[in-house]
mmCIF file of C-alpha atoms and ligand atoms in Angstrom:
data_model
loop_
_atom_site.group_PDB
_atom_site.id
_atom_site.type_symbol
_atom_site.label_atom_id
_atom_site.label_comp_id
_atom_site.label_asym_id
_atom_site.label_seq_id
_atom_site.Cartn_x
_atom_site.Cartn_y
_atom_site.Cartn_z
ATOM 1 C CA MET A 316 73.425 -11.907 62.800
ATOM 2 C CA LYS A 317 69.566 -10.184 61.893
ATOM 3 C CA ILE A 318 68.996 -7.206 63.414
ATOM 4 C CA LEU A 319 65.318 -5.927 63.136
ATOM 5 C CA PHE A 320 65.958 -2.085 63.190
ATOM 6 C CA TYR A 321 62.722 -0.711 64.236
ATOM 7 C CA ASP A 322 61.547 3.425 63.515
ATOM 8 C CA ALA A 323 63.810 3.464 60.947
ATOM 9 C CA LYS A 324 64.286 6.938 58.877
ATOM 10 C CA SER A 325 65.558 8.028 55.925
ATOM 11 C CA TYR A 326 69.092 9.399 57.769
ATOM 12 C CA ASP A 327 69.302 6.426 59.728
ATOM 13 C CA ARG A 328 68.997 4.009 56.913
ATOM 14 C CA GLU A 329 71.665 6.958 55.093
ATOM 15 C CA SER A 330 73.969 6.177 57.841
ATOM 16 C CA PHE A 331 73.534 2.450 58.769
ATOM 17 C CA SER A 332 74.479 1.409 55.007
ATOM 18 C CA ALA A 333 77.230 3.297 54.403
ATOM 19 C CA ALA A 334 78.868 1.426 58.233
ATOM 20 C CA LEU A 335 77.650 -1.455 57.277
ATOM 21 C CA PRO A 336 80.431 -2.677 54.537
ATOM 22 C CA ALA A 337 83.014 -2.525 57.032
ATOM 23 C CA PHE A 338 80.803 -4.983 59.446
ATOM 24 C CA PRO A 339 79.603 -7.925 56.338
ATOM 25 C CA GLU A 340 78.412 -10.428 59.651
ATOM 26 C CA VAL A 341 75.346 -7.680 60.320
ATOM 27 C CA GLU A 342 72.377 -7.837 57.810
ATOM 28 C CA ILE A 343 69.833 -4.339 58.453
ATOM 29 C CA GLU A 344 66.250 -4.732 58.196
ATOM 30 C CA TYR A 345 64.204 -1.697 58.644
ATOM 31 C CA THR A 346 60.821 -1.499 59.679
ATOM 32 C CA LYS A 347 58.403 2.674 60.067
ATOM 33 C CA SER A 348 57.517 0.859 63.753
ATOM 34 C CA ASP A 349 58.338 1.702 66.234
ATOM 35 C CA LEU A 350 59.656 -1.059 69.433
ATOM 36 C CA ASP A 351 56.601 -1.561 72.313
ATOM 37 C CA PRO A 352 54.056 -4.015 73.000
ATOM 38 C CA ARG A 353 52.363 -4.536 69.902
ATOM 39 C CA THR A 354 55.568 -4.629 67.794
ATOM 40 C CA ALA A 355 58.028 -6.932 69.847
ATOM 41 C CA ALA A 356 56.585 -9.417 67.375
ATOM 42 C CA LEU A 357 57.871 -8.621 64.521
ATOM 43 C CA ALA A 358 61.575 -9.004 65.513
ATOM 44 C CA GLU A 359 60.900 -12.809 65.163
ATOM 45 C CA GLY A 360 63.689 -14.777 63.428
ATOM 46 C CA PHE A 361 65.570 -11.779 63.986
ATOM 47 C CA ASP A 362 67.747 -12.565 66.653
ATOM 48 C CA ALA A 363 68.769 -8.257 67.494
ATOM 49 C CA VAL A 364 66.149 -5.549 67.884
ATOM 50 C CA CYS A 365 67.340 -1.504 67.166
ATOM 51 C CA ALA A 366 65.316 0.359 69.067
ATOM 52 C CA PHE A 367 65.447 4.722 70.266
ATOM 53 C CA VAL A 368 64.988 6.639 73.207
ATOM 54 C CA SER A 369 61.827 6.597 71.436
ATOM 55 C CA SER A 370 60.771 2.369 71.490
ATOM 56 C CA ASN A 371 59.003 1.203 74.793
ATOM 57 C CA VAL A 372 61.162 -1.810 75.721
ATOM 58 C CA ASN A 373 59.386 -2.661 79.419
ATOM 59 C CA ALA A 374 59.020 -5.515 80.280
ATOM 60 C CA VAL A 375 56.101 -6.848 78.308
ATOM 61 C CA THR A 376 58.035 -6.052 75.586
ATOM 62 C CA LEU A 377 60.919 -7.096 76.662
ATOM 63 C CA GLU A 378 58.793 -11.310 77.622
ATOM 64 C CA ILE A 379 57.702 -11.175 73.791
ATOM 65 C CA LEU A 380 61.034 -10.237 72.185
ATOM 66 C CA ARG A 381 61.918 -13.149 74.549
ATOM 67 C CA GLN A 382 59.525 -15.363 72.885
ATOM 68 C CA LYS A 383 60.763 -14.631 69.591
ATOM 69 C CA GLN A 384 65.190 -15.317 71.199
ATOM 70 C CA ILE A 385 65.660 -12.299 70.648
ATOM 71 C CA GLY A 386 69.411 -11.745 72.670
ATOM 72 C CA LEU A 387 70.194 -8.238 72.037
ATOM 73 C CA VAL A 388 68.440 -4.982 72.192
ATOM 74 C CA LEU A 389 70.586 -2.178 70.383
ATOM 75 C CA LEU A 390 69.899 1.092 71.588
ATOM 76 C CA ARG A 391 71.158 3.929 69.365
ATOM 77 C CA CYS A 392 71.281 6.407 71.450
ATOM 78 C CA ALA A 393 72.849 7.051 75.101
ATOM 79 C CA GLY A 394 70.408 7.289 77.070
ATOM 80 C CA TYR A 395 68.435 3.901 78.651
ATOM 81 C CA ASN A 396 65.151 5.579 80.735
ATOM 82 C CA ASN A 397 63.443 3.320 78.445
ATOM 83 C CA VAL A 398 64.355 0.001 78.910
ATOM 84 C CA ASP A 399 62.925 -2.093 81.570
ATOM 85 C CA LEU A 400 66.402 -3.493 83.219
ATOM 86 C CA GLU A 401 65.186 -5.725 85.232
ATOM 87 C CA ALA A 402 62.921 -7.461 83.234
ATOM 88 C CA ALA A 403 65.595 -7.689 80.415
ATOM 89 C CA GLU A 404 68.154 -9.189 83.104
ATOM 90 C CA LYS A 405 65.606 -11.274 83.605
ATOM 91 C CA TYR A 406 64.619 -12.963 80.555
ATOM 92 C CA ASP A 407 68.976 -13.147 79.364
ATOM 93 C CA ILE A 408 67.806 -10.177 76.792
ATOM 94 C CA ARG A 409 71.834 -8.052 76.401
ATOM 95 C CA VAL A 410 70.564 -4.117 76.493
ATOM 96 C CA MET A 411 74.082 -1.699 75.078
ATOM 97 C CA ARG A 412 74.068 1.826 74.217
ATOM 98 C CA VAL A 413 75.995 4.454 71.814
ATOM 99 C CA PRO A 414 77.235 5.717 75.354
ATOM 100 C CA GLY A 415 79.259 9.451 73.840
ATOM 101 C CA TYR A 416 78.444 9.545 69.847
ATOM 102 C CA SER A 417 79.017 13.898 70.460
ATOM 103 C CA PRO A 418 78.563 14.934 73.417
ATOM 104 C CA GLU A 419 79.599 18.408 71.219
ATOM 105 C CA ALA A 420 76.535 18.067 69.512
ATOM 106 C CA VAL A 421 73.907 18.093 72.342
ATOM 107 C CA ALA A 422 76.065 20.651 73.760
ATOM 108 C CA GLU A 423 75.896 22.747 70.637
ATOM 109 C CA HIS A 424 72.125 22.738 70.989
ATOM 110 C CA ALA A 425 72.064 23.517 74.315
ATOM 111 C CA MET A 426 74.074 26.297 73.836
ATOM 112 C CA ALA A 427 72.471 27.430 70.701
ATOM 113 C CA LEU A 428 68.423 26.949 71.942
ATOM 114 C CA ALA A 429 70.354 29.447 75.346
ATOM 115 C CA LEU A 430 71.633 32.053 73.114
ATOM 116 C CA ALA A 431 67.440 31.726 71.037
ATOM 117 C CA SER A 432 65.939 32.520 74.292
ATOM 118 C CA ASN A 433 68.237 34.847 75.330
ATOM 119 C CA ARG A 434 68.017 37.196 72.464
ATOM 120 C CA ARG A 435 65.161 36.143 71.364
ATOM 121 C CA LEU A 436 66.340 34.862 67.929
ATOM 122 C CA TYR A 437 63.111 33.395 66.836
ATOM 123 C CA LYS A 438 60.785 36.210 67.210
ATOM 124 C CA ALA A 439 63.444 38.623 65.454
ATOM 125 C CA TYR A 440 64.237 35.969 63.269
ATOM 126 C CA ASN A 441 58.919 36.351 63.029
ATOM 127 C CA LYS A 442 59.534 40.372 63.216
ATOM 128 C CA VAL A 443 61.936 40.682 60.635
ATOM 129 C CA ARG A 444 60.502 38.935 57.829
ATOM 130 C CA GLU A 445 56.788 40.918 58.600
ATOM 131 C CA ASN A 446 58.766 43.731 57.841
ATOM 132 C CA ASP A 447 59.099 45.001 61.235
ATOM 133 C CA PHE A 448 62.549 46.357 61.992
ATOM 134 C CA SER A 449 61.706 47.213 65.691
ATOM 135 C CA LEU A 450 63.675 46.170 68.507
ATOM 136 C CA SER A 451 61.029 46.503 70.776
ATOM 137 C CA GLY A 452 61.133 42.578 73.153
ATOM 138 C CA LEU A 453 64.341 41.765 72.080
ATOM 139 C CA MET A 454 66.476 42.663 74.995
ATOM 140 C CA GLY A 455 68.853 39.767 76.301
ATOM 141 C CA PHE A 456 72.093 40.304 78.820
ATOM 142 C CA ASN A 457 75.418 39.067 77.864
ATOM 143 C CA PHE A 458 77.165 36.138 78.609
ATOM 144 C CA TYR A 459 79.880 37.150 79.503
ATOM 145 C CA GLU A 460 80.590 37.647 82.660
ATOM 146 C CA LYS A 461 77.402 35.429 83.488
ATOM 147 C CA THR A 462 77.786 32.659 86.086
ATOM 148 C CA ALA A 463 76.332 29.347 84.030
ATOM 149 C CA GLY A 464 75.276 26.678 86.531
ATOM 150 C CA ILE A 465 75.814 23.299 84.730
ATOM 151 C CA VAL A 466 74.326 19.443 85.456
ATOM 152 C CA GLY A 467 75.645 16.403 85.618
ATOM 153 C CA THR A 468 79.322 16.682 83.602
ATOM 154 C CA GLY A 469 79.259 14.282 82.867
ATOM 155 C CA ARG A 470 80.405 14.092 78.505
ATOM 156 C CA ILE A 471 77.843 16.602 77.147
ATOM 157 C CA GLY A 472 77.964 18.799 80.699
ATOM 158 C CA ALA A 473 81.499 18.422 79.941
ATOM 159 C CA ALA A 474 81.668 19.824 76.479
ATOM 160 C CA MET A 475 78.948 22.377 77.485
ATOM 161 C CA CYS A 476 81.780 23.504 80.679
ATOM 162 C CA ARG A 477 83.434 24.204 77.907
ATOM 163 C CA ILE A 478 81.267 26.095 75.613
ATOM 164 C CA CYS A 479 81.083 28.384 78.835
ATOM 165 C CA ARG A 480 84.673 29.354 79.331
ATOM 166 C CA GLY A 481 84.980 29.702 75.428
ATOM 167 C CA PHE A 482 82.204 32.501 75.956
ATOM 168 C CA GLY A 483 84.049 34.003 79.325
ATOM 169 C CA MET A 484 81.294 32.653 81.985
ATOM 170 C CA LYS A 485 81.661 31.403 85.756
ATOM 171 C CA ILE A 486 81.363 27.782 85.263
ATOM 172 C CA LEU A 487 79.609 25.776 88.648
ATOM 173 C CA ALA A 488 77.831 23.072 88.443
ATOM 174 C CA TYR A 489 77.175 19.606 90.235
ATOM 175 C CA ASP A 490 77.012 16.152 89.944
ATOM 176 C CA VAL A 491 76.977 13.492 92.028
ATOM 177 C CA PHE A 492 80.706 11.870 90.536
ATOM 178 C CA PRO A 493 83.304 15.833 90.083
ATOM 179 C CA ASN A 494 84.698 15.452 87.143
ATOM 180 C CA PRO A 495 88.781 14.873 87.809
ATOM 181 C CA GLU A 496 89.226 16.627 84.142
ATOM 182 C CA LEU A 497 87.515 20.099 84.769
ATOM 183 C CA LYS A 498 88.470 21.303 88.232
ATOM 184 C CA GLU A 499 90.777 24.030 86.251
ATOM 185 C CA PHE A 500 87.770 25.957 85.640
ATOM 186 C CA VAL A 501 85.081 24.826 86.823
ATOM 187 C CA GLU A 502 83.902 25.127 90.716
ATOM 188 C CA TYR A 503 81.967 21.945 91.799
ATOM 189 C CA VAL A 504 79.171 23.115 94.664
ATOM 190 C CA PRO A 505 76.141 22.430 96.221
ATOM 191 C CA PHE A 506 72.674 22.019 94.210
ATOM 192 C CA GLU A 507 71.060 24.725 96.210
ATOM 193 C CA ARG A 508 73.884 27.220 95.296
ATOM 194 C CA ILE A 509 73.588 26.116 91.530
ATOM 195 C CA LEU A 510 69.709 26.947 92.198
ATOM 196 C CA SER A 511 70.760 30.388 94.084
ATOM 197 C CA ASP A 512 74.042 31.919 91.807
ATOM 198 C CA SER A 513 73.593 30.602 88.022
ATOM 199 C CA ASP A 514 72.001 32.729 85.733
ATOM 200 C CA VAL A 515 71.896 30.310 82.645
ATOM 201 C CA ILE A 516 71.544 27.636 84.181
ATOM 202 C CA SER A 517 71.707 24.069 81.820
ATOM 203 C CA LEU A 518 71.149 20.187 82.863
ATOM 204 C CA HIS A 519 73.323 17.249 81.563
ATOM 205 C CA CYS A 520 72.108 15.135 84.397
ATOM 206 C CA PRO A 521 70.229 11.624 82.828
ATOM 207 C CA LEU A 522 67.057 10.843 84.427
ATOM 208 C CA THR A 523 66.558 8.523 87.505
ATOM 209 C CA ASP A 524 64.422 7.976 89.864
ATOM 210 C CA SER A 525 66.638 11.095 92.014
ATOM 211 C CA THR A 526 66.559 13.440 89.053
ATOM 212 C CA TYR A 527 62.568 13.357 88.121
ATOM 213 C CA HIS A 528 61.063 16.246 87.994
ATOM 214 C CA LEU A 529 64.626 18.156 89.536
ATOM 215 C CA ILE A 530 63.539 20.629 88.246
ATOM 216 C CA ASN A 531 60.305 21.720 90.241
ATOM 217 C CA ILE A 532 58.202 24.621 91.757
ATOM 218 C CA ASP A 533 60.657 24.872 94.973
ATOM 219 C CA THR A 534 64.083 24.725 93.183
ATOM 220 C CA ILE A 535 62.745 26.689 90.614
ATOM 221 C CA GLN A 536 61.741 29.665 93.307
ATOM 222 C CA LYS A 537 65.730 29.158 94.764
ATOM 223 C CA MET A 538 66.477 30.576 90.910
ATOM 224 C CA LYS A 539 67.888 34.285 90.160
ATOM 225 C CA ASP A 540 65.232 36.921 88.990
ATOM 226 C CA GLY A 541 65.988 36.395 85.430
ATOM 227 C CA VAL A 542 68.140 32.668 85.077
ATOM 228 C CA ILE A 543 68.069 30.869 81.516
ATOM 229 C CA LEU A 544 67.322 28.103 81.852
ATOM 230 C CA VAL A 545 68.060 24.834 79.846
ATOM 231 C CA ASN A 546 67.411 21.353 78.913
ATOM 232 C CA THR A 547 68.504 18.938 76.819
ATOM 233 C CA SER A 548 68.715 15.514 78.961
ATOM 234 C CA ARG A 549 65.281 13.931 79.804
ATOM 235 C CA GLY A 550 61.629 16.226 80.253
ATOM 236 C CA ALA A 551 60.590 14.308 83.343
ATOM 237 C CA LEU A 552 64.509 16.477 84.468
ATOM 238 C CA VAL A 553 61.804 19.604 84.349
ATOM 239 C CA LYS A 554 58.270 19.320 85.868
ATOM 240 C CA THR A 555 56.016 20.889 83.530
ATOM 241 C CA ASP A 556 52.472 22.870 84.809
ATOM 242 C CA ASP A 557 56.072 23.914 88.258
ATOM 243 C CA LEU A 558 58.071 25.636 85.022
ATOM 244 C CA ILE A 559 54.729 26.570 83.466
ATOM 245 C CA GLU A 560 53.795 28.717 86.917
ATOM 246 C CA GLY A 561 56.951 29.598 86.896
ATOM 247 C CA ILE A 562 57.048 31.683 83.473
ATOM 248 C CA ARG A 563 54.221 32.520 84.747
ATOM 249 C CA MET A 564 55.791 34.825 88.427
ATOM 250 C CA HIS A 565 58.209 35.703 85.461
ATOM 251 C CA LYS A 566 60.381 33.808 87.085
ATOM 252 C CA PHE A 567 63.003 33.501 83.889
ATOM 253 C CA ALA A 568 64.201 35.561 80.669
ATOM 254 C CA GLY A 569 64.185 32.087 78.726
ATOM 255 C CA VAL A 570 63.595 28.763 78.543
ATOM 256 C CA GLY A 571 65.240 26.131 75.921
ATOM 257 C CA LEU A 572 63.262 23.256 75.957
ATOM 258 C CA ASP A 573 64.449 20.280 73.357
ATOM 259 C CA VAL A 574 63.189 17.639 75.455
ATOM 260 C CA TYR A 575 60.287 17.494 77.393
ATOM 261 C CA GLU A 576 57.627 15.540 78.929
ATOM 262 C CA GLU A 577 54.812 14.548 77.061
ATOM 263 C CA GLU A 578 57.074 13.132 74.468
ATOM 264 C CA THR A 579 56.379 10.107 74.612
ATOM 265 C CA ASP A 580 53.772 10.919 72.406
ATOM 266 C CA ASN A 581 54.669 13.005 69.538
ATOM 267 C CA VAL A 582 58.123 11.765 69.276
ATOM 268 C CA PHE A 583 60.072 13.127 66.233
ATOM 269 C CA GLU A 584 56.508 12.783 63.590
ATOM 270 C CA ASP A 585 54.879 15.597 62.464
ATOM 271 C CA ARG A 586 52.615 16.317 63.757
ATOM 272 C CA SER A 587 51.605 20.103 62.204
ATOM 273 C CA ASP A 588 47.813 19.223 60.921
ATOM 274 C CA GLU A 589 46.614 17.676 65.162
ATOM 275 C CA ILE A 590 45.179 20.232 67.081
ATOM 276 C CA LEU A 591 47.556 20.058 70.393
ATOM 277 C CA GLU A 592 45.719 22.495 72.637
ATOM 278 C CA HIS A 593 45.754 20.193 75.504
ATOM 279 C CA SER A 594 48.618 19.576 75.524
ATOM 280 C CA THR A 595 51.469 20.575 78.255
ATOM 281 C CA THR A 596 53.857 21.624 75.552
ATOM 282 C CA ALA A 597 50.712 23.794 73.846
ATOM 283 C CA ARG A 598 51.201 25.718 76.646
ATOM 284 C CA LEU A 599 54.626 25.976 76.919
ATOM 285 C CA LEU A 600 54.852 27.412 73.209
ATOM 286 C CA SER A 601 51.965 29.933 74.163
ATOM 287 C CA PHE A 602 55.005 31.652 76.351
ATOM 288 C CA PRO A 603 57.634 34.171 74.856
ATOM 289 C CA ASN A 604 60.838 33.053 76.092
ATOM 290 C CA VAL A 605 60.060 29.983 75.496
ATOM 291 C CA MET A 606 61.568 27.759 72.799
ATOM 292 C CA ILE A 607 61.367 24.079 72.153
ATOM 293 C CA THR A 608 62.965 21.848 69.786
ATOM 294 C CA SER A 609 62.415 18.429 68.397
ATOM 295 C CA HIS A 610 65.274 16.368 70.682
ATOM 296 C CA GLN A 611 67.114 16.888 68.050
ATOM 297 C CA GLY A 612 70.832 17.812 70.374
ATOM 298 C CA PHE A 613 72.077 14.850 68.157
ATOM 299 C CA PHE A 614 70.934 15.063 64.778
ATOM 300 C CA THR A 615 74.664 16.218 63.274
ATOM 301 C CA ARG A 616 75.821 14.015 60.243
ATOM 302 C CA GLU A 617 79.115 13.528 62.478
ATOM 303 C CA ALA A 618 76.805 12.039 65.525
ATOM 304 C CA LEU A 619 74.968 9.493 63.102
ATOM 305 C CA SER A 620 78.242 8.328 61.424
ATOM 306 C CA SER A 621 79.555 7.567 65.119
ATOM 307 C CA ILE A 622 76.655 6.005 66.366
ATOM 308 C CA ALA A 623 76.180 3.953 63.543
ATOM 309 C CA GLU A 624 79.403 2.597 63.824
ATOM 310 C CA THR A 625 79.502 2.344 67.462
ATOM 311 C CA THR A 626 75.924 0.225 67.544
ATOM 312 C CA LEU A 627 77.381 -1.586 65.132
ATOM 313 C CA GLN A 628 80.672 -2.703 66.369
ATOM 314 C CA ASN A 629 77.726 -3.305 69.611
ATOM 315 C CA ALA A 630 75.943 -6.079 66.976
ATOM 316 C CA MET A 631 79.725 -7.291 67.115
ATOM 317 C CA ASP A 632 80.416 -7.088 70.694
ATOM 318 C CA PHE A 633 77.520 -9.375 71.268
ATOM 319 C CA LEU A 634 78.392 -11.905 68.824
ATOM 320 C CA GLN A 635 81.950 -12.769 69.704
ATOM 321 C CA GLY A 636 80.335 -12.230 73.424
ATOM 322 C CA ALA A 637 82.660 -9.539 74.453
ATOM 323 C CA ALA A 638 82.964 -7.308 77.119
ATOM 324 C CA SER A 639 81.789 -4.093 76.792
ATOM 325 C CA PRO A 640 81.801 -0.347 78.462
ATOM 326 C CA ASN A 641 78.292 -0.575 75.802
ATOM 327 C CA ASP A 642 76.338 -2.614 78.244
ATOM 328 C CA VAL A 643 73.930 -1.105 80.349
ATOM 329 C CA LYS A 644 73.527 -2.835 83.661
ATOM 330 C CA ARG A 645 71.002 -2.108 85.694
ATOM 331 C CA ALA A 646 72.935 0.107 89.368
HETATM 332 P P1 NAI B 379 77.156 10.865 80.999
HETATM 333 O O1 NAI B 379 76.728 9.537 82.215
HETATM 334 O O2 NAI B 379 78.365 10.786 80.602
HETATM 335 O O3 NAI B 379 77.711 12.219 82.174
HETATM 336 C C1 NAI B 379 75.914 12.009 82.909
HETATM 337 C C2 NAI B 379 76.326 13.455 84.603
HETATM 338 O O4 NAI B 379 75.495 13.037 84.940
HETATM 339 C C3 NAI B 379 77.597 11.729 84.599
HETATM 340 O O5 NAI B 379 78.639 12.804 84.874
HETATM 341 C C4 NAI B 379 77.181 11.988 86.797
HETATM 342 O O6 NAI B 379 77.607 11.241 87.411
HETATM 343 C C5 NAI B 379 75.678 12.349 86.403
HETATM 344 N N1 NAI B 379 74.662 12.297 87.127
HETATM 345 C C6 NAI B 379 74.030 11.511 87.422
HETATM 346 N N2 NAI B 379 73.410 11.950 88.193
HETATM 347 C C7 NAI B 379 73.372 12.642 88.823
HETATM 348 C C8 NAI B 379 72.197 13.417 89.795
HETATM 349 N N3 NAI B 379 71.379 12.555 90.247
HETATM 350 N N4 NAI B 379 72.513 14.717 89.748
HETATM 351 C C9 NAI B 379 73.042 15.343 88.752
HETATM 352 N N5 NAI B 379 74.743 14.751 88.928
HETATM 353 C C10 NAI B 379 73.996 13.709 87.926
HETATM 354 O O7 NAI B 379 75.958 11.187 79.833
HETATM 355 P P2 NAI B 379 76.188 12.075 78.969
HETATM 356 O O8 NAI B 379 76.101 11.781 77.882
HETATM 357 O O9 NAI B 379 77.171 13.782 79.323
HETATM 358 O O10 NAI B 379 74.809 12.807 78.361
HETATM 359 C C11 NAI B 379 73.449 12.640 79.547
HETATM 360 C C12 NAI B 379 71.303 12.326 78.847
HETATM 361 O O11 NAI B 379 71.858 14.253 78.156
HETATM 362 C C13 NAI B 379 71.490 11.533 78.563
HETATM 363 O O12 NAI B 379 71.712 11.253 79.658
HETATM 364 C C14 NAI B 379 69.945 11.599 77.872
HETATM 365 O O13 NAI B 379 69.464 12.107 78.741
HETATM 366 C C15 NAI B 379 71.072 13.570 77.369
HETATM 367 N N6 NAI B 379 70.389 13.288 75.532
HETATM 368 C C16 NAI B 379 70.850 13.529 75.023
HETATM 369 C C17 NAI B 379 70.413 13.747 73.675
HETATM 370 C C18 NAI B 379 69.577 15.001 73.129
HETATM 371 O O14 NAI B 379 69.599 14.954 72.243
HETATM 372 N N7 NAI B 379 68.927 15.699 73.517
HETATM 373 C C19 NAI B 379 71.348 13.577 73.326
HETATM 374 C C20 NAI B 379 72.189 12.479 74.044
HETATM 375 C C21 NAI B 379 71.902 12.361 75.537
#
């Protein structure tokens, strides 16, 4: 089975090459191009394509893939909001993902963002490098005995709940399907109470029609003053213009974002030589209490090797016609 691996980075080659010997039926060819309607035709002669969160797997992409006899899209990520599942069904293309490669990787990064923005670590780091040892602008608050509000308590949200418990926080959660494993130390409440009672709010639900712009000016106004907001899930859960308005209203002690709305344009690219002055991300970065990272939550050694192994096992299940819990189906 031949797989065309789109948007291949050196770390992808490393982790997949290390896992490949256990899957002798699978061959991989890597390309730096990402999958979109312009590059889908490169898949001629392959059986499957491997794509990522940054790929544009829309109806046009899928139509071209079908013309090239591709029967499988292997997503080497958990989220699949970038795939037109209706079109995949129409063109009879199986879509598989890696649902839970290392929830702790993302949850640990979410807590890192919460702590870094609370204690202004990025500012402290730069100050000390400039020989400025004053503490002005660095005051934070204790997380101990404060309230964490976790939105979405699947794999990553549950890991975040466990981390918050370790910090001695009270944990409120909102989920359409409460997680029974958490009931001993997590109180499920309506979303409104997450907003009104939390000192730290962390988003861990998927991006769907019902979660699009979940954080907007109405929901921001209902939050406590001095709240910390963390988003490691998907950028469009937060309406960026409204977030900027909220920051201007001094609603937030800190904002930590690993994902942002403009991400599909610049995900994982080095854009250090470009002027991004018109982007909303650049506007966000102009605030001293905002910390942004470039979708690196998943980026740990353990997560990358787990992603490679599960993706290759997904390929084998496809080859053998086996059912899999990693199939992505239309709701
Ligand atoms: P999961 O599927 O295990 O959990 C998601 C939870 O959200 C489920 O419990 C579900 O019931 C809940 N949910 C669904 N709709 C909801 C709604 N309207 N309101 C509240 N809760 C709702 O997913 P997992 O593995 O925990 O991942 C969560 C998200 O994290 C992914 O969808 C993805 O967008 C993001 N992610 C980010 C990464 C990063 O590197 N920053 C890496 C991996 C995932």
